[in-house]
CSV table of C-alpha atoms in Angstrom, one decimal:
chain,number,residue,atom,x,y,z
L,148,MET,CA,0.0,0.0,0.0
L,149,SER,CA,1.4,3.4,-1.0
L,150,LEU,CA,1.9,6.2,1.5
L,151,MET,CA,-0.8,8.3,-0.1
L,152,THR,CA,-3.4,5.5,0.0
L,153,MET,CA,-2.5,5.0,3.6
L,154,ILE,CA,-3.0,8.6,4.4
L,155,GLU,CA,-6.4,8.7,2.6
L,156,LYS,CA,-7.6,5.7,4.7
L,157,MET,CA,-6.4,7.4,7.9
L,158,PHE,CA,-8.4,10.5,6.9
L,159,GLU,CA,-11.5,8.3,6.9
L,160,GLY,CA,-10.8,7.5,10.5
L,161,LEU,CA,-10.2,11.2,11.3
L,162,GLY,CA,-13.9,11.8,11.1
L,163,GLY,CA,-14.5,9.3,13.8
L,164,THR,CA,-11.8,10.8,16.0
L,165,CYS,CA,-13.3,14.3,15.5
L,166,ALA,CA,-16.8,13.0,16.4
L,167,ILE,CA,-15.5,11.6,19.7
L,168,PHE,CA,-13.6,14.8,20.5
L,169,PHE,CA,-16.3,17.3,19.8
L,170,LEU,CA,-19.3,15.3,21.2
L,171,THR,CA,-17.3,14.6,24.4
L,172,LEU,CA,-16.7,18.3,24.9
L,173,ILE,CA,-20.3,19.2,24.1
L,174,PHE,CA,-21.6,16.8,26.8
L,175,ALA,CA,-18.8,16.7,29.3
L,176,LEU,CA,-18.3,20.5,29.9
L,177,PRO,CA,-21.8,21.3,31.1
L,178,LEU,CA,-22.2,17.9,32.8
L,179,GLY,CA,-19.0,18.6,34.7
L,180,MET,CA,-20.4,21.9,36.0
L,181,GLY,CA,-23.5,20.0,37.3
L,182,VAL,CA,-21.4,17.4,39.0
L,183,ALA,CA,-19.3,20.2,40.6
L,184,MET,CA,-22.4,21.8,42.0
L,185,LEU,CA,-23.4,18.4,43.5
L,186,ARG,CA,-19.9,18.0,44.9
L,187,MET,CA,-20.1,21.3,46.6
L,188,SER,CA,-23.7,20.7,47.9
L,189,LYS,CA,-24.3,21.6,51.5
L,190,SER,CA,-25.8,18.2,52.0
L,191,LYS,CA,-23.0,15.9,53.2
L,192,LEU,CA,-24.9,12.9,51.8
L,193,ILE,CA,-25.0,14.3,48.2
L,194,SER,CA,-21.5,15.7,48.4
L,195,ASN,CA,-20.0,12.4,49.6
L,196,ILE,CA,-21.9,10.3,47.1
L,197,THR,CA,-20.7,12.6,44.3
L,198,ARG,CA,-17.2,12.5,45.6
L,199,PHE,CA,-17.3,8.7,45.7
L,200,ILE,CA,-18.5,8.5,42.1
L,201,ILE,CA,-15.9,11.0,40.9
L,202,SER,CA,-13.2,8.9,42.7
L,203,ILE,CA,-14.3,5.8,40.8
L,204,LEU,CA,-14.3,7.5,37.4
L,205,ARG,CA,-10.9,9.0,38.0
L,206,GLY,CA,-9.5,6.0,39.7
L,207,THR,CA,-10.3,3.4,37.0
L,208,PRO,CA,-9.0,3.2,33.5
L,209,LEU,CA,-11.0,4.9,30.7
L,210,MET,CA,-10.4,1.8,28.7
L,211,LEU,CA,-12.2,-0.3,31.3
L,212,GLN,CA,-15.1,2.2,31.3
L,213,LEU,CA,-15.4,2.0,27.5
L,214,ILE,CA,-15.6,-1.8,27.6
L,215,ALA,CA,-18.1,-1.7,30.6
L,216,ILE,CA,-20.5,0.8,28.9
L,217,THR,CA,-20.3,-0.8,25.4
L,218,TYR,CA,-20.6,-4.5,26.4
L,219,GLY,CA,-21.9,-4.3,30.0
L,220,PRO,CA,-25.6,-4.3,29.0
L,221,TYR,CA,-25.1,-7.5,27.0
L,222,TYR,CA,-23.4,-9.4,29.9
L,223,LEU,CA,-25.7,-8.0,32.6
L,224,PHE,CA,-29.1,-7.9,30.8
L,225,HIS,CA,-28.5,-9.8,27.6
L,226,LEU,CA,-29.2,-6.8,25.6
L,227,SER,CA,-27.8,-6.6,22.1
L,228,VAL,CA,-24.6,-4.5,21.6
L,229,SER,CA,-25.3,-1.2,19.9
L,230,ARG,CA,-24.5,-1.3,16.2
L,231,ASN,CA,-23.5,2.4,16.4
L,232,LYS,CA,-20.4,2.2,18.6
L,233,LEU,CA,-20.2,6.0,18.7
L,234,ILE,CA,-23.0,6.2,21.2
L,235,PRO,CA,-21.5,4.1,24.1
L,236,VAL,CA,-18.0,5.5,23.2
L,237,VAL,CA,-19.2,9.1,23.7
L,238,ILE,CA,-21.2,8.2,26.8
L,239,ALA,CA,-18.0,6.7,28.4
L,240,PHE,CA,-15.8,9.6,27.4
L,241,ALA,CA,-18.3,12.3,28.5
L,242,ILE,CA,-18.9,10.7,31.9
L,243,ASN,CA,-15.1,10.2,32.4
L,244,TYR,CA,-14.2,13.7,31.4
L,245,ALA,CA,-17.1,15.3,33.3
L,246,ALA,CA,-15.5,13.9,36.5
L,247,TYR,CA,-12.2,15.7,35.7
L,248,PHE,CA,-13.9,18.9,34.6
L,249,ALA,CA,-16.0,18.8,37.8
L,250,GLU,CA,-12.9,18.9,40.0
L,251,ILE,CA,-11.4,21.7,37.8
L,252,TYR,CA,-14.6,23.7,38.1
L,253,ARG,CA,-14.8,23.1,41.9
L,254,SER,CA,-11.2,24.3,42.4
L,255,GLY,CA,-11.9,27.5,40.4
L,256,ILE,CA,-15.2,28.3,42.2
L,257,GLU,CA,-13.7,27.7,45.6
L,258,SER,CA,-10.7,30.0,44.7
L,259,ILE,CA,-13.0,33.0,44.5
L,260,PRO,CA,-12.9,35.1,47.7
L,261,VAL,CA,-16.1,35.0,49.8
L,262,GLY,CA,-16.0,38.8,49.9
L,263,GLN,CA,-17.2,38.9,46.3
L,264,TYR,CA,-20.3,37.0,47.2
L,265,GLU,CA,-21.0,39.3,50.1
L,266,ALA,CA,-20.4,42.4,48.0
L,267,ALA,CA,-22.8,41.2,45.3
L,268,GLU,CA,-25.4,40.5,48.0
L,269,ILE,CA,-25.1,44.0,49.4
L,270,LEU,CA,-25.6,45.3,45.8
L,271,GLY,CA,-28.9,43.4,45.6
L,272,TYR,CA,-27.7,40.6,43.3
L,273,SER,CA,-29.5,37.3,43.5
L,274,LYS,CA,-27.4,34.1,44.0
L,275,ILE,CA,-28.0,33.0,40.4
L,276,ARG,CA,-27.1,36.4,39.0
L,277,THR,CA,-24.0,36.6,41.2
L,278,PHE,CA,-22.8,33.3,40.0
L,279,PHE,CA,-23.3,33.9,36.2
L,280,ARG,CA,-22.4,37.6,36.1
L,281,ILE,CA,-19.5,37.8,38.6
L,282,ILE,CA,-18.2,34.4,39.7
L,283,LEU,CA,-18.4,32.3,36.5
L,284,PRO,CA,-16.4,34.7,34.3
L,285,GLN,CA,-13.6,34.8,36.8
L,286,VAL,CA,-13.7,31.0,37.2
L,287,ILE,CA,-13.4,30.4,33.5
L,288,LYS,CA,-10.4,32.7,33.3
L,289,ARG,CA,-8.7,30.9,36.2
L,290,ILE,CA,-9.3,27.3,35.0
L,291,MET,CA,-8.5,27.8,31.3
L,292,PRO,CA,-4.9,26.3,31.6
L,293,SER,CA,-6.3,23.2,33.3
L,294,ILE,CA,-9.2,22.9,30.8
L,295,THR,CA,-6.7,23.2,28.0
L,296,ASN,CA,-4.6,20.4,29.4
L,297,GLU,CA,-7.6,18.1,29.6
L,298,VAL,CA,-8.7,19.0,26.1
L,299,VAL,CA,-5.2,18.2,24.7
L,300,THR,CA,-5.3,14.9,26.6
L,301,LEU,CA,-8.7,14.1,25.1
L,302,VAL,CA,-7.3,14.3,21.6
L,303,LYS,CA,-4.9,11.5,22.5
L,304,ASP,CA,-7.4,9.5,24.5
L,305,THR,CA,-9.7,9.2,21.5
L,306,SER,CA,-7.4,6.4,20.3
L,307,MET,CA,-8.7,4.2,23.2
L,308,ALA,CA,-11.9,3.7,21.2
L,309,PHE,CA,-10.0,1.0,19.3
L,310,THR,CA,-10.7,-1.3,22.3
L,311,VAL,CA,-14.3,-1.5,21.3
L,312,SER,CA,-13.6,-1.6,17.6
L,313,TYR,CA,-14.9,1.9,16.8
L,314,GLN,CA,-13.5,3.0,13.5
L,315,GLU,CA,-11.5,6.0,14.4
L,316,MET,CA,-8.0,7.0,13.2
L,317,PHE,CA,-5.9,4.8,15.5
L,318,THR,CA,-8.1,1.8,14.9
L,319,ILE,CA,-7.7,2.1,11.1
L,320,GLY,CA,-4.0,2.7,11.5
L,321,LYS,CA,-3.7,-0.5,13.6
L,322,GLN,CA,-5.6,-2.4,11.0
L,323,ILE,CA,-3.4,-1.2,8.2
L,324,ALA,CA,-0.2,-1.9,10.3
L,325,ASN,CA,-1.4,-5.5,10.9
L,326,SER,CA,-2.3,-6.2,7.2
L,327,GLU,CA,0.8,-4.6,5.8
L,328,THR,CA,3.2,-5.7,8.6
L,329,SER,CA,4.5,-2.2,8.8
L,330,PHE,CA,5.1,0.4,11.6
L,331,ILE,CA,4.6,3.3,9.1
L,332,PRO,CA,0.8,3.6,9.8
L,333,PHE,CA,1.5,4.2,13.5
L,334,VAL,CA,4.0,7.0,12.5
L,335,VAL,CA,1.3,8.5,10.2
L,336,ALA,CA,-1.2,8.3,13.1
L,337,GLY,CA,1.3,10.0,15.4
L,338,VAL,CA,1.7,12.9,13.0
L,339,PHE,CA,-2.1,13.3,12.7
L,340,TYR,CA,-2.5,13.4,16.5
L,341,PHE,CA,0.4,15.9,16.8
L,342,LEU,CA,-1.1,18.2,14.2
L,343,PHE,CA,-4.6,17.9,15.7
L,344,ASN,CA,-3.2,18.8,19.1
L,345,ALA,CA,-1.2,21.7,17.7
L,346,ILE,CA,-4.5,23.1,16.3
L,347,VAL,CA,-6.3,22.6,19.6
L,348,ASP,CA,-3.4,24.1,21.6
L,349,TYR,CA,-3.4,27.2,19.3
L,350,VAL,CA,-7.2,27.7,19.5
L,351,MET,CA,-7.2,27.3,23.3
L,352,GLY,CA,-4.2,29.6,23.6
L,353,LYS,CA,-6.1,32.3,21.7
L,354,ALA,CA,-9.1,31.8,23.9
L,355,GLU,CA,-6.9,32.1,27.0
L,356,LYS,CA,-5.2,35.3,25.8
L,357,SER,CA,-8.6,36.8,25.0
L,358,MET,CA,-9.4,36.5,28.7
L,359,ASN,CA,-6.3,38.4,29.8
L,360,TYR,CA,-8.0,41.6,30.7
L,361,TYR,CA,-4.8,43.4,31.6
L,362,GLN,CA,-2.9,43.2,28.3
Protein backbone atom coordinates (compact mmCIF):
# COMPACT_ATOMS: atom_id res chain seq x y z
CA MET A 1 0.00 0.00 0.00
CA SER A 2 1.38 3.40 -1.01
CA LEU A 3 1.86 6.16 1.54
CA MET A 4 -0.84 8.34 -0.10
CA THR A 5 -3.38 5.51 0.00
CA MET A 6 -2.51 4.95 3.64
CA ILE A 7 -3.02 8.64 4.45
CA GLU A 8 -6.37 8.66 2.62
CA LYS A 9 -7.58 5.71 4.69
CA MET A 10 -6.37 7.44 7.86
CA PHE A 11 -8.40 10.51 6.90
CA GLU A 12 -11.50 8.29 6.89
CA GLY A 13 -10.81 7.53 10.54
CA LEU A 14 -10.15 11.19 11.33
CA GLY A 15 -13.90 11.84 11.08
CA GLY A 16 -14.53 9.30 13.82
CA THR A 17 -11.80 10.84 15.98
CA CYS A 18 -13.29 14.33 15.54
CA ALA A 19 -16.78 13.00 16.38
CA ILE A 20 -15.54 11.58 19.69
CA PHE A 21 -13.60 14.76 20.47
CA PHE A 22 -16.31 17.34 19.81
CA LEU A 23 -19.25 15.32 21.18
CA THR A 24 -17.32 14.60 24.37
CA LEU A 25 -16.68 18.31 24.92
CA ILE A 26 -20.31 19.23 24.12
CA PHE A 27 -21.62 16.85 26.79
CA ALA A 28 -18.78 16.73 29.34
CA LEU A 29 -18.27 20.47 29.88
CA PRO A 30 -21.84 21.27 31.06
CA LEU A 31 -22.17 17.90 32.81
CA GLY A 32 -18.97 18.63 34.71
CA MET A 33 -20.45 21.87 36.03
CA GLY A 34 -23.53 20.02 37.25
CA VAL A 35 -21.38 17.42 38.98
CA ALA A 36 -19.29 20.19 40.57
CA MET A 37 -22.44 21.76 42.01
CA LEU A 38 -23.42 18.40 43.54
CA ARG A 39 -19.89 17.96 44.86
CA MET A 40 -20.14 21.33 46.64
CA SER A 41 -23.65 20.68 47.93
CA LYS A 42 -24.34 21.64 51.54
CA SER A 43 -25.84 18.17 51.98
CA LYS A 44 -23.03 15.90 53.16
CA LEU A 45 -24.86 12.86 51.75
CA ILE A 46 -25.05 14.29 48.23
CA SER A 47 -21.52 15.66 48.43
CA ASN A 48 -20.03 12.37 49.65
CA ILE A 49 -21.90 10.26 47.09
CA THR A 50 -20.73 12.58 44.29
CA ARG A 51 -17.19 12.49 45.63
CA PHE A 52 -17.28 8.68 45.66
CA ILE A 53 -18.53 8.50 42.07
CA ILE A 54 -15.85 10.96 40.93
CA SER A 55 -13.17 8.89 42.66
CA ILE A 56 -14.34 5.77 40.82
CA LEU A 57 -14.34 7.51 37.44
CA ARG A 58 -10.92 9.05 38.02
CA GLY A 59 -9.47 5.97 39.68
CA THR A 60 -10.34 3.37 37.04
CA PRO A 61 -8.98 3.21 33.47
CA LEU A 62 -10.99 4.91 30.74
CA MET A 63 -10.41 1.79 28.66
CA LEU A 64 -12.23 -0.30 31.28
CA GLN A 65 -15.12 2.19 31.35
CA LEU A 66 -15.38 2.01 27.54
CA ILE A 67 -15.64 -1.77 27.64
CA ALA A 68 -18.13 -1.71 30.55
CA ILE A 69 -20.50 0.77 28.89
CA THR A 70 -20.26 -0.84 25.44
CA TYR A 71 -20.56 -4.51 26.43
CA GLY A 72 -21.91 -4.29 30.00
CA PRO A 73 -25.61 -4.25 28.97
CA TYR A 74 -25.08 -7.49 27.01
CA TYR A 75 -23.40 -9.37 29.85
CA LEU A 76 -25.68 -8.02 32.58
CA PHE A 77 -29.08 -7.88 30.85
CA HIS A 78 -28.47 -9.85 27.63
CA LEU A 79 -29.24 -6.78 25.56
CA SER A 80 -27.78 -6.57 22.06
CA VAL A 81 -24.63 -4.50 21.64
CA SER A 82 -25.34 -1.17 19.95
CA ARG A 83 -24.50 -1.28 16.25
CA ASN A 84 -23.51 2.37 16.41
CA LYS A 85 -20.42 2.17 18.61
CA LEU A 86 -20.17 5.97 18.69
CA ILE A 87 -23.03 6.17 21.22
CA PRO A 88 -21.46 4.11 24.05
CA VAL A 89 -18.02 5.54 23.25
CA VAL A 90 -19.23 9.14 23.66
CA ILE A 91 -21.18 8.22 26.82
CA ALA A 92 -18.03 6.70 28.36
CA PHE A 93 -15.82 9.62 27.35
CA ALA A 94 -18.35 12.25 28.46
CA ILE A 95 -18.87 10.70 31.90
CA ASN A 96 -15.14 10.19 32.44
CA TYR A 97 -14.15 13.70 31.42
CA ALA A 98 -17.07 15.26 33.30
CA ALA A 99 -15.50 13.91 36.50
CA TYR A 100 -12.21 15.66 35.71
CA PHE A 101 -13.91 18.88 34.61
CA ALA A 102 -16.01 18.83 37.80
CA GLU A 103 -12.92 18.93 39.99
CA ILE A 104 -11.43 21.71 37.85
CA TYR A 105 -14.64 23.73 38.14
CA ARG A 106 -14.78 23.13 41.88
CA SER A 107 -11.22 24.32 42.42
CA GLY A 108 -11.94 27.46 40.38
CA ILE A 109 -15.16 28.28 42.19
CA GLU A 110 -13.65 27.72 45.63
CA SER A 111 -10.71 29.99 44.74
CA ILE A 112 -13.01 33.03 44.49
CA PRO A 113 -12.90 35.12 47.71
CA VAL A 114 -16.05 35.00 49.84
CA GLY A 115 -16.03 38.81 49.90
CA GLN A 116 -17.18 38.91 46.30
CA TYR A 117 -20.33 36.99 47.16
CA GLU A 118 -20.97 39.31 50.10
CA ALA A 119 -20.41 42.43 47.99
CA ALA A 120 -22.83 41.16 45.35
CA GLU A 121 -25.44 40.46 48.03
CA ILE A 122 -25.09 44.01 49.36
CA LEU A 123 -25.63 45.33 45.82
CA GLY A 124 -28.87 43.37 45.61
CA TYR A 125 -27.70 40.59 43.27
CA SER A 126 -29.48 37.25 43.51
CA LYS A 127 -27.37 34.12 43.99
CA ILE A 128 -27.97 33.02 40.39
CA ARG A 129 -27.11 36.43 38.97
CA THR A 130 -24.03 36.64 41.19
CA PHE A 131 -22.80 33.30 39.95
CA PHE A 132 -23.32 33.90 36.23
CA ARG A 133 -22.41 37.60 36.09
CA ILE A 134 -19.55 37.82 38.62
CA ILE A 135 -18.22 34.42 39.69
CA LEU A 136 -18.37 32.30 36.52
CA PRO A 137 -16.38 34.70 34.26
CA GLN A 138 -13.56 34.76 36.81
CA VAL A 139 -13.69 30.99 37.25
CA ILE A 140 -13.42 30.38 33.50
CA LYS A 141 -10.38 32.66 33.29
CA ARG A 142 -8.66 30.89 36.18
CA ILE A 143 -9.32 27.33 35.01
CA MET A 144 -8.50 27.78 31.32
CA PRO A 145 -4.94 26.34 31.60
CA SER A 146 -6.30 23.22 33.33
CA ILE A 147 -9.16 22.89 30.83
CA THR A 148 -6.66 23.23 27.97
CA ASN A 149 -4.57 20.43 29.43
CA GLU A 150 -7.60 18.12 29.62
CA VAL A 151 -8.70 18.99 26.08
CA VAL A 152 -5.22 18.19 24.74
CA THR A 153 -5.31 14.88 26.63
CA LEU A 154 -8.73 14.14 25.13
CA VAL A 155 -7.28 14.31 21.61
CA LYS A 156 -4.86 11.51 22.49
CA ASP A 157 -7.40 9.52 24.52
CA THR A 158 -9.72 9.20 21.50
CA SER A 159 -7.36 6.44 20.34
CA MET A 160 -8.69 4.25 23.18
CA ALA A 161 -11.88 3.73 21.17
CA PHE A 162 -10.01 0.99 19.29
CA THR A 163 -10.66 -1.28 22.31
CA VAL A 164 -14.35 -1.52 21.31
CA SER A 165 -13.57 -1.62 17.56
CA TYR A 166 -14.89 1.85 16.81
CA GLN A 167 -13.53 3.00 13.45
CA GLU A 168 -11.48 6.03 14.43
CA MET A 169 -8.02 7.03 13.24
CA PHE A 170 -5.91 4.80 15.48
CA THR A 171 -8.14 1.77 14.85
CA ILE A 172 -7.72 2.12 11.09
CA GLY A 173 -3.99 2.72 11.49
CA LYS A 174 -3.69 -0.46 13.59
CA GLN A 175 -5.63 -2.45 10.98
CA ILE A 176 -3.36 -1.20 8.18
CA ALA A 177 -0.25 -1.93 10.26
CA ASN A 178 -1.40 -5.51 10.86
CA SER A 179 -2.32 -6.16 7.24
CA GLU A 180 0.85 -4.55 5.83
CA THR A 181 3.16 -5.73 8.64
CA SER A 182 4.50 -2.20 8.84
CA PHE A 183 5.11 0.38 11.55
CA ILE A 184 4.55 3.29 9.13
CA PRO A 185 0.78 3.57 9.84
CA PHE A 186 1.54 4.24 13.50
CA VAL A 187 3.99 6.99 12.51
CA VAL A 188 1.33 8.54 10.25
CA ALA A 189 -1.22 8.32 13.08
CA GLY A 190 1.27 9.99 15.42
CA VAL A 191 1.71 12.88 12.97
CA PHE A 192 -2.07 13.26 12.68
CA TYR A 193 -2.48 13.40 16.47
CA PHE A 194 0.38 15.88 16.78
CA LEU A 195 -1.14 18.22 14.18
CA PHE A 196 -4.60 17.88 15.73
CA ASN A 197 -3.16 18.75 19.14
CA ALA A 198 -1.21 21.69 17.67
CA ILE A 199 -4.46 23.14 16.30
CA VAL A 200 -6.28 22.57 19.60
CA ASP A 201 -3.43 24.12 21.57
CA TYR A 202 -3.41 27.17 19.27
CA VAL A 203 -7.17 27.70 19.55
CA MET A 204 -7.17 27.26 23.32
CA GLY A 205 -4.18 29.59 23.61
CA LYS A 206 -6.05 32.28 21.69
CA ALA A 207 -9.08 31.81 23.94
CA GLU A 208 -6.88 32.08 27.03
CA LYS A 209 -5.24 35.28 25.78
CA SER A 210 -8.63 36.82 25.01
CA MET A 211 -9.44 36.49 28.71
CA ASN A 212 -6.32 38.35 29.81
CA TYR A 213 -7.99 41.64 30.66
CA TYR A 214 -4.77 43.42 31.61
CA GLN A 215 -2.87 43.18 28.34
